[in-house]
Structure formats: structure tokens, C-alpha cells
C-alpha positions as a LaTeX table, in Angstrom:
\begin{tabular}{lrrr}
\hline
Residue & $x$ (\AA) & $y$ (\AA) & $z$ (\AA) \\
\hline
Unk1 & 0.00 & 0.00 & 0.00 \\
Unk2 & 2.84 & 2.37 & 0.78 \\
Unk3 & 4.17 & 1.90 & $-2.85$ \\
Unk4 & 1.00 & 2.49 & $-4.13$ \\
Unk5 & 0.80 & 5.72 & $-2.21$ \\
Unk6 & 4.06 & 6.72 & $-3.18$ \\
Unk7 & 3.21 & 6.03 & $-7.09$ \\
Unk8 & 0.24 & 8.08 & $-6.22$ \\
Unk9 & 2.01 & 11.02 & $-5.32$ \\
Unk10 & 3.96 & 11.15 & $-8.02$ \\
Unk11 & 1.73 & 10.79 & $-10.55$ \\
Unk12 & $-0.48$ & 13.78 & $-8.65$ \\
Unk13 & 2.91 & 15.99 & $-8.91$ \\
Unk14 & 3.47 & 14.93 & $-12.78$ \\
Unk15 & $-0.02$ & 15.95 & $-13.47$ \\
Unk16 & 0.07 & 19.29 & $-12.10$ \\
Unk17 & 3.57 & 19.81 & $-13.67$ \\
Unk18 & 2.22 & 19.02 & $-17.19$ \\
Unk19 & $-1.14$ & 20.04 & $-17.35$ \\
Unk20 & $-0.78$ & 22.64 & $-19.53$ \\
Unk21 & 0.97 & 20.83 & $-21.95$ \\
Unk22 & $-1.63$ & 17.95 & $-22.10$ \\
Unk23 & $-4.05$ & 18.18 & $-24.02$ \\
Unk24 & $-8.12$ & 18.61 & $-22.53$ \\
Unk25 & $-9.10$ & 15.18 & $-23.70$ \\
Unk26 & $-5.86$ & 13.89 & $-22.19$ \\
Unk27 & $-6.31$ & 15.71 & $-18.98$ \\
Unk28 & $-9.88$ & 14.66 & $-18.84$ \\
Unk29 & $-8.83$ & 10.63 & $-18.61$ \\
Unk30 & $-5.69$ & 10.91 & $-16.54$ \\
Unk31 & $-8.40$ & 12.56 & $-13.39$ \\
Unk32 & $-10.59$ & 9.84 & $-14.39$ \\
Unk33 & $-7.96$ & 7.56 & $-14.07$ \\
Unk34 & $-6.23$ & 9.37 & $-10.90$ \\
Unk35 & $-9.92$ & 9.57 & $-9.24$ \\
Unk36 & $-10.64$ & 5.35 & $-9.97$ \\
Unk37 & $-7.20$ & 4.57 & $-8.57$ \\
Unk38 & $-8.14$ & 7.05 & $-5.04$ \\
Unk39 & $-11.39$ & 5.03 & $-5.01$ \\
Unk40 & $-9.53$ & 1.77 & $-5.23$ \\
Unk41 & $-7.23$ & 2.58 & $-1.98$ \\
Unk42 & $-9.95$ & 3.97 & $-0.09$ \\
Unk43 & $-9.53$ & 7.79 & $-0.92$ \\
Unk44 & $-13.16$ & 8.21 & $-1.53$ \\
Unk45 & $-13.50$ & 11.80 & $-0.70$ \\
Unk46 & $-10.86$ & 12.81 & $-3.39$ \\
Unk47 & $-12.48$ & 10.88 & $-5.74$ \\
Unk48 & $-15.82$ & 12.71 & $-5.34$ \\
Unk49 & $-14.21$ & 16.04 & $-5.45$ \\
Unk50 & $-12.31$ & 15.22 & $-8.83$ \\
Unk51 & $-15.36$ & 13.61 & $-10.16$ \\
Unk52 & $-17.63$ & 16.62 & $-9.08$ \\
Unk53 & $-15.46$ & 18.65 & $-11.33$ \\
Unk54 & $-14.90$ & 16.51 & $-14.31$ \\
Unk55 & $-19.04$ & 16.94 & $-13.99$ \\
Unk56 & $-19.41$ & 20.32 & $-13.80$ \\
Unk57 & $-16.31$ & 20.48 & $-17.02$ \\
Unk58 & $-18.71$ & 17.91 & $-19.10$ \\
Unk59 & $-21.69$ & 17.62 & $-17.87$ \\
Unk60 & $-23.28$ & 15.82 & $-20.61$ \\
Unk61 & $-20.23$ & 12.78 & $-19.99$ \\
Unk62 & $-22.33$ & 9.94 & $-17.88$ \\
Unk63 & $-18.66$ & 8.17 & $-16.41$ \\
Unk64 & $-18.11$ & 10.88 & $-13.01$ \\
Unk65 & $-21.64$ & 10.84 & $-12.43$ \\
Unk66 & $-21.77$ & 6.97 & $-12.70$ \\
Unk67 & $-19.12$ & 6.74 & $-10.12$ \\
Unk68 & $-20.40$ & 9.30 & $-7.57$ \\
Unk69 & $-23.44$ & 6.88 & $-7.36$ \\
Unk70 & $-21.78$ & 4.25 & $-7.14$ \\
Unk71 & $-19.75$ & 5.44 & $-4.06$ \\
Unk72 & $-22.97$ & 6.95 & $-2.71$ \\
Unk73 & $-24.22$ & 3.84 & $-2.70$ \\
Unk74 & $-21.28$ & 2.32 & $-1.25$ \\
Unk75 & $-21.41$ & 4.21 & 1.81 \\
Unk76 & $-25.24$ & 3.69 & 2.28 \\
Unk77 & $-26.40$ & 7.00 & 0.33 \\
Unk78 & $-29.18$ & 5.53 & $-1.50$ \\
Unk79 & $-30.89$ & 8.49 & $-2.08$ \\
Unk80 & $-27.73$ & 10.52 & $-3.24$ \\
Unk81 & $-27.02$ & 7.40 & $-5.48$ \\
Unk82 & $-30.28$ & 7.57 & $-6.82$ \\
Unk83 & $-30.31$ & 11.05 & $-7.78$ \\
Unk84 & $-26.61$ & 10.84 & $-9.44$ \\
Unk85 & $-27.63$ & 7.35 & $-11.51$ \\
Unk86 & $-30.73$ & 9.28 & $-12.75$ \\
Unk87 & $-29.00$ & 12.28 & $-13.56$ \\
Unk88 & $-26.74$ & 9.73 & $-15.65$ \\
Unk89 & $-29.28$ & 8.72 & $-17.61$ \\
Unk90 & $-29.99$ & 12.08 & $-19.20$ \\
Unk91 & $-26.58$ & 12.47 & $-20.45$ \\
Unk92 & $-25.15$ & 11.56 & $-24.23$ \\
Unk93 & $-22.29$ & 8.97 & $-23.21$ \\
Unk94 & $-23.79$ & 5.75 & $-22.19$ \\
Unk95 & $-27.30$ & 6.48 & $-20.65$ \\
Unk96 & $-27.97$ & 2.82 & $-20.72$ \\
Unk97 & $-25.43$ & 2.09 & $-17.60$ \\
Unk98 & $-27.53$ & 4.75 & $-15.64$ \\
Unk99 & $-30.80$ & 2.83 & $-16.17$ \\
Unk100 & $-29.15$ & $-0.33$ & $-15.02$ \\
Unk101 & $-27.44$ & 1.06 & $-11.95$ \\
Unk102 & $-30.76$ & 2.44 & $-11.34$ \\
Unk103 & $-33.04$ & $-0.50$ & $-11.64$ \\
Unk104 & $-29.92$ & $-2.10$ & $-9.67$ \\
Unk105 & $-30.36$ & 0.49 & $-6.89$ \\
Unk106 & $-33.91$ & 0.11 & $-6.81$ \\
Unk107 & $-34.07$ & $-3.68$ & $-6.84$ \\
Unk108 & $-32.04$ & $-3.85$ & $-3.81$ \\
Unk109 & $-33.95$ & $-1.29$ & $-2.03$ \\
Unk110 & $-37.35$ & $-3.71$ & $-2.74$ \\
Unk111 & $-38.85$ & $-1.53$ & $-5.27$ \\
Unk112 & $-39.26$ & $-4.32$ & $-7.89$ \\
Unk113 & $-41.93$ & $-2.34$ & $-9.92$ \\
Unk114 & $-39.95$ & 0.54 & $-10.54$ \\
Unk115 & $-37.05$ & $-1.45$ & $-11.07$ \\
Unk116 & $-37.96$ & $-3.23$ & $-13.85$ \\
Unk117 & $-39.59$ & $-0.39$ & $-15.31$ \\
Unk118 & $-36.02$ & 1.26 & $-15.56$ \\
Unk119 & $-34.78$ & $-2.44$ & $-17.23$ \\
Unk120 & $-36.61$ & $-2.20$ & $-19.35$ \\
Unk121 & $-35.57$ & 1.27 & $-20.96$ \\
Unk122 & $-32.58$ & $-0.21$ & $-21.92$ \\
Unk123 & $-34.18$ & $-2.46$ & $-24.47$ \\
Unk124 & $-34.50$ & 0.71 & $-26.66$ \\
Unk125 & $-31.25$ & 0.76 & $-26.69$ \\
Unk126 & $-28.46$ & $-1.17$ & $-28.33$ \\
Unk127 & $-29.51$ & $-5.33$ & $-28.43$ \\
Unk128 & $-26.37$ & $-6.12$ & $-27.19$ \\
Unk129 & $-26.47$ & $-3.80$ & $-23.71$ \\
Unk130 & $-30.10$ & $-5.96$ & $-23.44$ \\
Unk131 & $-28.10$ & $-9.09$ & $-23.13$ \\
Unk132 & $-25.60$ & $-7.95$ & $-20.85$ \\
Unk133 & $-27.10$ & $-5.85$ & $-18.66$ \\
Unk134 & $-30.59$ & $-7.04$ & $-18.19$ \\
Unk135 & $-31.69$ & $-9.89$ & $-18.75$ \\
Unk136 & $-29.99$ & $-11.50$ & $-15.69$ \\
Unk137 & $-31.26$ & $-8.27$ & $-13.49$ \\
Unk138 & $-34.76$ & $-9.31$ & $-15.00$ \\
Unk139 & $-34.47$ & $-13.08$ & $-14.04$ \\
Unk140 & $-33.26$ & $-11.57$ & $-10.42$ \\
Unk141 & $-36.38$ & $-9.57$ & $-10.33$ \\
Unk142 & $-38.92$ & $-12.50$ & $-11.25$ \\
Unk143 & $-37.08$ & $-14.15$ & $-8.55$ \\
Unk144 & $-36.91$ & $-11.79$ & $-5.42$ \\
Unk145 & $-40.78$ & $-10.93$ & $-6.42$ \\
Unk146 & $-42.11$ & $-14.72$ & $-5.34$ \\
Unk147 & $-39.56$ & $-15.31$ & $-2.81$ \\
Unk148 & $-42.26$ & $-14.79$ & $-0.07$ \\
Unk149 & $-44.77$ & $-16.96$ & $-1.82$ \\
Unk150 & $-43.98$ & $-20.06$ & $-1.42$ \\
Unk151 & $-46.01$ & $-21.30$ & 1.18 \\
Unk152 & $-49.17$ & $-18.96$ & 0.76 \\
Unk153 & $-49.47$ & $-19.37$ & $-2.93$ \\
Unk154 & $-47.12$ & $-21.61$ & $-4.46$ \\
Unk155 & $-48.43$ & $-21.74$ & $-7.98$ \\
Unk156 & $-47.22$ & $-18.40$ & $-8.30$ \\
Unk157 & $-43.67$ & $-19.02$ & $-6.64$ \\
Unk158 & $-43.40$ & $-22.00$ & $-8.87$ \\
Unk159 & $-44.35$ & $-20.31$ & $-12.03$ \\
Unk160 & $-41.67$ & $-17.63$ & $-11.00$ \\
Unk161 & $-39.05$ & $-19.47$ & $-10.16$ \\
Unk162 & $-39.54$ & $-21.75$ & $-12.84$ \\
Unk163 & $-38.93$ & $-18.25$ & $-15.29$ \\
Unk164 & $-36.02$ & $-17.40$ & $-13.64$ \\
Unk165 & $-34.54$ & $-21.10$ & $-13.70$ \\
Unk166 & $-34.72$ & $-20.65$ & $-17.62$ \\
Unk167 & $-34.09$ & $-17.13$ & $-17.67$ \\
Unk168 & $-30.42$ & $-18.17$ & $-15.91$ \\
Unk169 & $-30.43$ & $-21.27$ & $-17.99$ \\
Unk170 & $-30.35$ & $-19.66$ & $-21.09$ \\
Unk171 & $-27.78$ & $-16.93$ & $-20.20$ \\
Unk172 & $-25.35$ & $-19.56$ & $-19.49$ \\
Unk173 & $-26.10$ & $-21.46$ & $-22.87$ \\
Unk174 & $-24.52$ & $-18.06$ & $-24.21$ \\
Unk175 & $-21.92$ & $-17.58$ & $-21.64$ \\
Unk176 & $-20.73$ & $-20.86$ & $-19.50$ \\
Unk177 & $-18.03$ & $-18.72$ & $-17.71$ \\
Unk178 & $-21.22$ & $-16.09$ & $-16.28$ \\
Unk179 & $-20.84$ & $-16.78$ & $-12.82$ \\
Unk180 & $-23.85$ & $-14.37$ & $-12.03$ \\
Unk181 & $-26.16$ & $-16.77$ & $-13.51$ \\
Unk182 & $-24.97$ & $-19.84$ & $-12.20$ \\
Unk183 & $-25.43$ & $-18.34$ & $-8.73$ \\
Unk184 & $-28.95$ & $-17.26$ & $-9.85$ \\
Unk185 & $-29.68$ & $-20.94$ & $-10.59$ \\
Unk186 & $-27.91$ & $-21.93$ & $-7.17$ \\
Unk187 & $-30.71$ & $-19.23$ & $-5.99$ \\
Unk188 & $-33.57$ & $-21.22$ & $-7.55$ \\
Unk189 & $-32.37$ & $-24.43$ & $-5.91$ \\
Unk190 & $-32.27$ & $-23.41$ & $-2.42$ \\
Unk191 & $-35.76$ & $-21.52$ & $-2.85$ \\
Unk192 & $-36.90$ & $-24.98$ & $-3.64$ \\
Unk193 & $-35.64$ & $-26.52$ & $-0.99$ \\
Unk194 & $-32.80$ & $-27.86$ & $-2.90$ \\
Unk195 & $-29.93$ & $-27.20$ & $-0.12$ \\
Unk196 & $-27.41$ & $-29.47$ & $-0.85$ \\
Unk197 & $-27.57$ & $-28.79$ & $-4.81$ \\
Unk198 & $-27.46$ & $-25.44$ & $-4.04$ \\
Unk199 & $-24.93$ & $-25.57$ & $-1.37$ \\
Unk200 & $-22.46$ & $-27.29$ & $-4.01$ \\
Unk201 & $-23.29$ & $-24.56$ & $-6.79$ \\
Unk202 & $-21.70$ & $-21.91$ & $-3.97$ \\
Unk203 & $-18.82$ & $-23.66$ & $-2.74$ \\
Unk204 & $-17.70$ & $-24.60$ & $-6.67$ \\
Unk205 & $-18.61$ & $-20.60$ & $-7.42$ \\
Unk206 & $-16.25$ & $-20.04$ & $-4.23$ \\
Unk207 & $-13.74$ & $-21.44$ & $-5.93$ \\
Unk208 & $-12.01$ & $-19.69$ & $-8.30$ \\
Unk209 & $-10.18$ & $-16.04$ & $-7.79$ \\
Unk210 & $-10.95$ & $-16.66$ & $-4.19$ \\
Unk211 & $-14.17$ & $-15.93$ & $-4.50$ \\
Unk212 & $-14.63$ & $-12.52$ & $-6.00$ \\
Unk213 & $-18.61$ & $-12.51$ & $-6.05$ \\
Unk214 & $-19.68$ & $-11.13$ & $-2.62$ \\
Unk215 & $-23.30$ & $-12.88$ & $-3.79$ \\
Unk216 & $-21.43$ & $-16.25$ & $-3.39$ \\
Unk217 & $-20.77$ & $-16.37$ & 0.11 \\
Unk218 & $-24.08$ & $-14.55$ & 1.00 \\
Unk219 & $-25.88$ & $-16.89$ & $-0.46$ \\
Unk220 & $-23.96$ & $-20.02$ & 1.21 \\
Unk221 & $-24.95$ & $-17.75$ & 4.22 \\
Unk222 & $-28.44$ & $-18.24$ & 3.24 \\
Unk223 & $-28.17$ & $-21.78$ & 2.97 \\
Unk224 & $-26.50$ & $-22.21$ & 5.67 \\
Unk225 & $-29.56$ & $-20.40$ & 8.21 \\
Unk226 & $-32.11$ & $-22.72$ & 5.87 \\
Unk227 & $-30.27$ & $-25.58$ & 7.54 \\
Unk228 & $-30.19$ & $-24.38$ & 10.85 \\
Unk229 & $-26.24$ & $-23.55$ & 11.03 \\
Unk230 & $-26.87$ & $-19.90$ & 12.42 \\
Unk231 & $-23.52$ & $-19.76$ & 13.81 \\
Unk232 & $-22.25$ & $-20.88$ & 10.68 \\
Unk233 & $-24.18$ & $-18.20$ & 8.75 \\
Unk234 & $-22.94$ & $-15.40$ & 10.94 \\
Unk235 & $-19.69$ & $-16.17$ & 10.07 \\
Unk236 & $-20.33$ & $-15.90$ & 6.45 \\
Unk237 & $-22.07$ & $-12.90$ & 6.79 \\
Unk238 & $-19.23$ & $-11.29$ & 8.53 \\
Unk239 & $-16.23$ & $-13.14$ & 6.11 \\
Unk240 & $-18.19$ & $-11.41$ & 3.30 \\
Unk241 & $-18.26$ & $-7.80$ & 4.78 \\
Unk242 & $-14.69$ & $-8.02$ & 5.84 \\
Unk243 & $-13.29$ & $-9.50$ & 2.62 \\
Unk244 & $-15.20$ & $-7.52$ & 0.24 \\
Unk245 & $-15.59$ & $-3.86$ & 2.25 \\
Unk246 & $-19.24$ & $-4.11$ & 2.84 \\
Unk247 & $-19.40$ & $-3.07$ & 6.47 \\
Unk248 & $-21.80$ & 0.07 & 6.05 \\
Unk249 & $-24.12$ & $-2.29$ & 3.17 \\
Unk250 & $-27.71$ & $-2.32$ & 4.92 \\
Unk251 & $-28.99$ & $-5.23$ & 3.20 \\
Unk252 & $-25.82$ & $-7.64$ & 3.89 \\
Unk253 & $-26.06$ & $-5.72$ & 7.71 \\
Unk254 & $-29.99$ & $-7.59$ & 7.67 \\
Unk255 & $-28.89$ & $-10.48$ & 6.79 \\
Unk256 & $-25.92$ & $-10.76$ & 9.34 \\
Unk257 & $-28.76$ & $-9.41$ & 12.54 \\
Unk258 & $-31.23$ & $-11.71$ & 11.56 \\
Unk259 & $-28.63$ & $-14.54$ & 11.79 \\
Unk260 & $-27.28$ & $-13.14$ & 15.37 \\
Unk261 & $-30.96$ & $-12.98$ & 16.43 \\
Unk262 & $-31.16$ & $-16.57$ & 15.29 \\
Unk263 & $-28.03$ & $-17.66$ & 17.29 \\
Unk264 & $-29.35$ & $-15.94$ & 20.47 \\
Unk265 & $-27.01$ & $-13.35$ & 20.45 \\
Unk266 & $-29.91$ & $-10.43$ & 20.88 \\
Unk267 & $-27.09$ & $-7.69$ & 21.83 \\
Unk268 & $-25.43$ & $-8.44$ & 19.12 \\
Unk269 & $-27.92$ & $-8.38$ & 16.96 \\
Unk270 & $-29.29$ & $-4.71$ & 18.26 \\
Unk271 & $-25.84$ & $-3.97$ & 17.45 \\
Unk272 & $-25.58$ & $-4.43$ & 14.03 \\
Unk273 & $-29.44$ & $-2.88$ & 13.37 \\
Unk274 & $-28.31$ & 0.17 & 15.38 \\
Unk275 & $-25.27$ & 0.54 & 13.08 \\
Unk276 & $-27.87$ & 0.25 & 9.86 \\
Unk277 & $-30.14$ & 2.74 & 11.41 \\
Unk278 & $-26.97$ & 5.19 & 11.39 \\
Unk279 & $-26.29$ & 4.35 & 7.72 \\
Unk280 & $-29.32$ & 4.79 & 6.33 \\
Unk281 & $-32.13$ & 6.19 & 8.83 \\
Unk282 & $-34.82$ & 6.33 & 6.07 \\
Unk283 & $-34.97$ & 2.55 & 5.76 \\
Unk284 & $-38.32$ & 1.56 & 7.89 \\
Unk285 & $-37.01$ & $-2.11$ & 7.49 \\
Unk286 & $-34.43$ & $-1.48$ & 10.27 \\
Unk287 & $-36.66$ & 0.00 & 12.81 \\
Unk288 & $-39.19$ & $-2.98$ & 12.22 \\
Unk289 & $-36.68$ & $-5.64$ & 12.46 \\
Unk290 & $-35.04$ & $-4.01$ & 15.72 \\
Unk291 & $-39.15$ & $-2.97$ & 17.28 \\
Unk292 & $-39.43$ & $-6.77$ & 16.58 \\
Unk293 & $-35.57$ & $-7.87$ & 18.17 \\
Unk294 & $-36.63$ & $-6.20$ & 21.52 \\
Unk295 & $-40.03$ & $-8.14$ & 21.62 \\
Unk296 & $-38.33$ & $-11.26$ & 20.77 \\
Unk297 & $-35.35$ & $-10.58$ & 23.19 \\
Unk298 & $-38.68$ & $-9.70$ & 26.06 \\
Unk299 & $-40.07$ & $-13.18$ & 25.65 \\
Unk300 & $-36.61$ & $-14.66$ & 25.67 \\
Unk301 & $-36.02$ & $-13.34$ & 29.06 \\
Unk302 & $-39.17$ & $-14.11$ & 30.31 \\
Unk303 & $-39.07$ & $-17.65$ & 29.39 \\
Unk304 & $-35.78$ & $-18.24$ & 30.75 \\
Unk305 & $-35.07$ & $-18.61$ & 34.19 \\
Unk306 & $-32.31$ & $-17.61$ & 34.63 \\
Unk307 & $-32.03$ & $-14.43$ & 33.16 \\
Unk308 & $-36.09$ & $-13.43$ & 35.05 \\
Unk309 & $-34.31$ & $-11.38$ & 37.76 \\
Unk310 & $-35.47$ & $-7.75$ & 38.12 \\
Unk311 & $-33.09$ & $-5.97$ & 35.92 \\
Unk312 & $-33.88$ & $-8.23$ & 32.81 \\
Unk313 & $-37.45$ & $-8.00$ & 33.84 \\
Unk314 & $-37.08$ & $-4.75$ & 33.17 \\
Unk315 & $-34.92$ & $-4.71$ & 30.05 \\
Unk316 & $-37.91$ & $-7.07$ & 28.86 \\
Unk317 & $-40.88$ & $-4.23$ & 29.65 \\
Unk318 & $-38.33$ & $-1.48$ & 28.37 \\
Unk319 & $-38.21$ & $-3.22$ & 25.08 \\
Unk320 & $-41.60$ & $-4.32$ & 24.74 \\
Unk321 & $-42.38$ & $-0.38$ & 25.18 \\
Unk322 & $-39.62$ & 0.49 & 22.45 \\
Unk323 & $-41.21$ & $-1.77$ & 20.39 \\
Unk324 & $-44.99$ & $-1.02$ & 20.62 \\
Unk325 & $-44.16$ & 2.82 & 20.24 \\
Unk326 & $-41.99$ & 2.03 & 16.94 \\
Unk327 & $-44.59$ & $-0.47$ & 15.59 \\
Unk328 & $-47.28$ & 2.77 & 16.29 \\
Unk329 & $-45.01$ & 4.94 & 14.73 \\
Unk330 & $-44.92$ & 2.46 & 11.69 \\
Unk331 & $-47.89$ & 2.44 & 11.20 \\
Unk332 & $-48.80$ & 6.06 & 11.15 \\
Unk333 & $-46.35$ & 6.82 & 8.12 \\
Unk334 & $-47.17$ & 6.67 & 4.61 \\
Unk335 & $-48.81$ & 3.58 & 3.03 \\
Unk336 & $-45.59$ & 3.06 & 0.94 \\
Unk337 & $-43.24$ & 3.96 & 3.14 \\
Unk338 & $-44.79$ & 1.34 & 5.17 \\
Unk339 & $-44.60$ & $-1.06$ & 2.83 \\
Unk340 & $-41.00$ & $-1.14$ & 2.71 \\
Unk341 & $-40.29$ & $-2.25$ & 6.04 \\
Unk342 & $-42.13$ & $-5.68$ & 5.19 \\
Unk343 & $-41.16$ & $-7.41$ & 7.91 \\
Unk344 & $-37.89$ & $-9.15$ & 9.29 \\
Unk345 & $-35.31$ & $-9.83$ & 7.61 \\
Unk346 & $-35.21$ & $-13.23$ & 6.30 \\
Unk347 & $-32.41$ & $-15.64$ & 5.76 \\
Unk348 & $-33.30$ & $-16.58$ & 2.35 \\
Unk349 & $-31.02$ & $-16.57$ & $-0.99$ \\
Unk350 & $-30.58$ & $-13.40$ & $-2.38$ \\
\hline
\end{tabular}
């Protein structure tokens, strides 16, 4: 890292040295290129700055405004992200990659409608972007919008899963190597109840570059709280974060309380949902899951024995007060905002 650094310096120093004997189109790539390298070693707020102003030089060039988001959305600034992929998608360069970071964006924040709506404005665009852009996003979205029916109306989650199990299927008739797909199939499997297909699908995905899907090792995460390996799932969860710098992502942050809550560990678990909250205080899916933590944690010293002495006793009514005033709250706010907090966090394959 220090050699990067120093490399770094030096090429800041050349680049104020020679920029006025580079040309503007020159100049123009070697920020790009100086910004993507600060984002790479963790110099994030550089990188904004220098893509804010290759913005405001070109404004109708979609790349700085592509990245912003994307960094937005790294550190849990969906909205920001939002607003910078959509403003992407009214410039001349490559509007297409806005509309997929958006439905991207969207899909992860559950807003499958809208989502797919923004897919699907890149089929007016060029056939080939189609292929690899959406149609795997579209398969994900036919996917994640039956994963909750499968016990109250299964013809549906059949019918959709089935889709999406071809969808992948035929994406990897075109591409063996698309490891995206293959863990969309591995998806498909453990819906069904397929655990140790899917299980092997993971570990062989695992495999190769030491694993450089994050999706991979949530997903054996997954499979691993569908089996009842909690522990084991925590430790996934976590592995991911660490290994692929997804501490502040809210949806991987879900994943790893729900598992924690699971275990037993209910500190733990408040933990992690408290940590969300600070990331991203607009998602009503954190206060839900944490309203419904403290009544679980209640019960959980209530039932046990050991832990009914009169300071848990009153942990338990201090929760169950926390919770009933957040589940009140919840259910005064808007209809759709509502909506979004749909309920805990579940385990499943993502």
C-alpha cells in the first residue's frame, strides 16, 4: 500500500507539472484515471471532489456521475445514489449504464416495480447492452418478487421461479463462464428446498479467484440459516463484509442481525441494526426488524429462568415499550413507506 501511495504522489505531482501541456481530452482521462485509482485505496473523498469537477467540465459525460453513485451507494447513500444514476441517464455517453445502476439500486432497495420499469428502458437501446445488462437483473427480479410466496401461494412461486430457472439457464447457454447466472440458478435451488444442490453450486462458485462474487458467500450464508447452522451463517455474513468492504451495506447488515438474532445473540444483533439505522435512517425495514428484536429478546427473558431477575425483567418491559411505540409509529407513516419495512429480515437466498 505504501508503494501504491508513493506512485500516487507522483503521478499527482506529474499531473500538475504538465497540465498545460496535455491536451483537454488527455487531462480529462488521466483525473478519471487518478480519481478510480483514489477510489480503489480507499480515498473516496478525493475521488468525489475530482469527479464533481470533471461533472461540472462535461456535464453531458455519464462516467463521473456513474461513479459518484456508485460510491454513494457504497457508503449507504441511497438516495444521493439515486439522484446521481438518474441524472446519468440524461446524459449523451452511455445512458444505458444509468438505467441499469438504477433498476440495480432500486431492486435492492425492494422496489421491484420501478425497477424493472427502468430495465426495461434499456431495451430501446443497443440489443447487445439488453443481453448484458438485463436480462440477468430481470431473471433476479422474477425471482426476489415470489420469494415470499412459497407457502401462501405456491403456484405463483413455482411459475416464477420456474422463469427465472430458464431465464439463468439460457444466459449460461450463451456464456458458461457467467458466474452471475450460475449463482442465480444456485438461488432457484435453495428456494426450492434444494440445499445441498445449491450448497455445491456456492462452494464450486467459491472457488475460483478466491471468490470474488460477494453474492457467493451470502448466499452459502443463506443456505446455511435454511439448515439451521446460524452460527455458521454469521460467520459468512461477517467473512463477506470483511473480505469484500461491505461493512456500512444495509442489506448484507440484515442479513448478518437476523442470523445473530437466530443464534441468540440479541445484543449483538441490536448492534448491528443500530449501526444500519446510522447508515441509512430512512430505511423503515431497520426499525421494524429491531421494534421486533426487543419483543423477541422480552419473551426470551421471560421464558428463561435464569435471566427473570429484576433488571432483565425490566430490560424485557423497556423493550416491549420500544417496540410497541416504533410499531405505532410504523404504522402512522405513509402507506408506501410502510410497505417497505415488510417485515424481518429473512435468511433466504438473495
Amino acid at each position: 500500500l505504501g508503494d501504491v501511495r508513493g506512485a500516487l504522489e507522483t503521478f499527482r505531482a506529474g499531473l500538475e507539472n504538465e497540465k498545460d501541456s496535455i491536451s483537454p481530452e488527455d487531462l480529462v482521462t488521466l483525473k478519471f484515471d487518478l480519481a478510480r485509482v483514489l477510489e480503489e485505496i480507499g480515498g473516496f473523498d478525493e475521488a468525489e471532489t475530482i469527479y464533481k469537477e470533471l461533472h461540472e467540465q462535461l456535464p453531458l459525460y455519464s462516467e463521473p456521475l456513474l461513479r459518484l453513485g456508485i460510491i454513494a451507494e457504497q457508503h449507504g447513500r441511497l438516495t444521493q445514489a439515486e439522484e446521481y444514476f438518474t441524472k446519468a441517464t440524461t446524459t449523451k455517453t452511455s445512458p444505458e449504464d444509468g438505467w441499469v445502476l438504477l433498476g440495480l439500486l432500486l431492486q435492492r432497495k425492494g422496489d421491484l416495480k420501478q425497477a424493472k420499469e427502468r430495465f426495461s428502458m434499456v431495451f430501446k437501446g443497443d440489443k447487445k447492452r439488453v443481453d448484458q445488462y438485463c436480462r440477468l437483473s430481470l431473471a433476479n427480479i422474477a425471482l426476489d418478487s415470489v420469494r415470499m410466496l412459497k407457502k401462501s401461494r405456491p403456484d405463483e412461486f413455482k411459475a416464477g421461479a420456474d422463469y427465472a430457472k430458464k431465464s439463468y439457464t439460457k444466459i449460461l447457454e450463451r456464456n458458461n463462464n457467467n458466474i452471475f447466472a450460475a449463482n442465480g440458478i444456485g438461488n432457484v435451488l435453495a428456494m426450492q428446498g434444494h440445499h445441498a444442490e445449491a450448497k455445491q453450486i456456492f462452494e464450486r462458485l467459491r472457488e475460483p479467484d478466491d471468490a470474488a462474487n460477494p453474492s457467493v458467500w451470502i448466499n452459502l450464508g443463506h443456505v446455511a440459516m435454511e439448515g439451521g447452522q446460524f452460527d455458521t451463517a454469521v460467520s459468512l455474513y461477517q467473512q463477506c463484509m470483511k473480505r469484500f468492504k461491505l461493512e456500512k451495506d444495509v442489506e448484507l447488515m440484515l442479513y448478518l442481525a437476523n442470523a445473530l438474532c437466530c443464534s441468540g445473540k440479541f445484543v449483538e444483533s441490536r448492534s448491528v441494526l443500530l449501526r444500519a439505522i446510522r447508515v441509512d435512517p430512512s430505511d423503515l425495514r431497520l426499525r421494524h426488524n429491531l421494534a421486533q428484536l426487543q419483543l423477541q429478546y422480552g419473551v426470551h427473558v421471560c421464558e428463561n429462568p435464569e435471566k427473570r431477575g429484576l433488571d432483565g425483567v425490566m430490560q424485557a418491559v423497556a423493550g416491549f415499550n420500544d417496540a410497541k411505540a416504533t410499531f405505532e409509529w410504523l404504522a402512522a407513516t405513509r402507506p408506501s413507506q410502510r410497505a417497505a419495512a415488510g417485515g424481518a429480515a429473512a435468511g433466504g437466498p438473495s
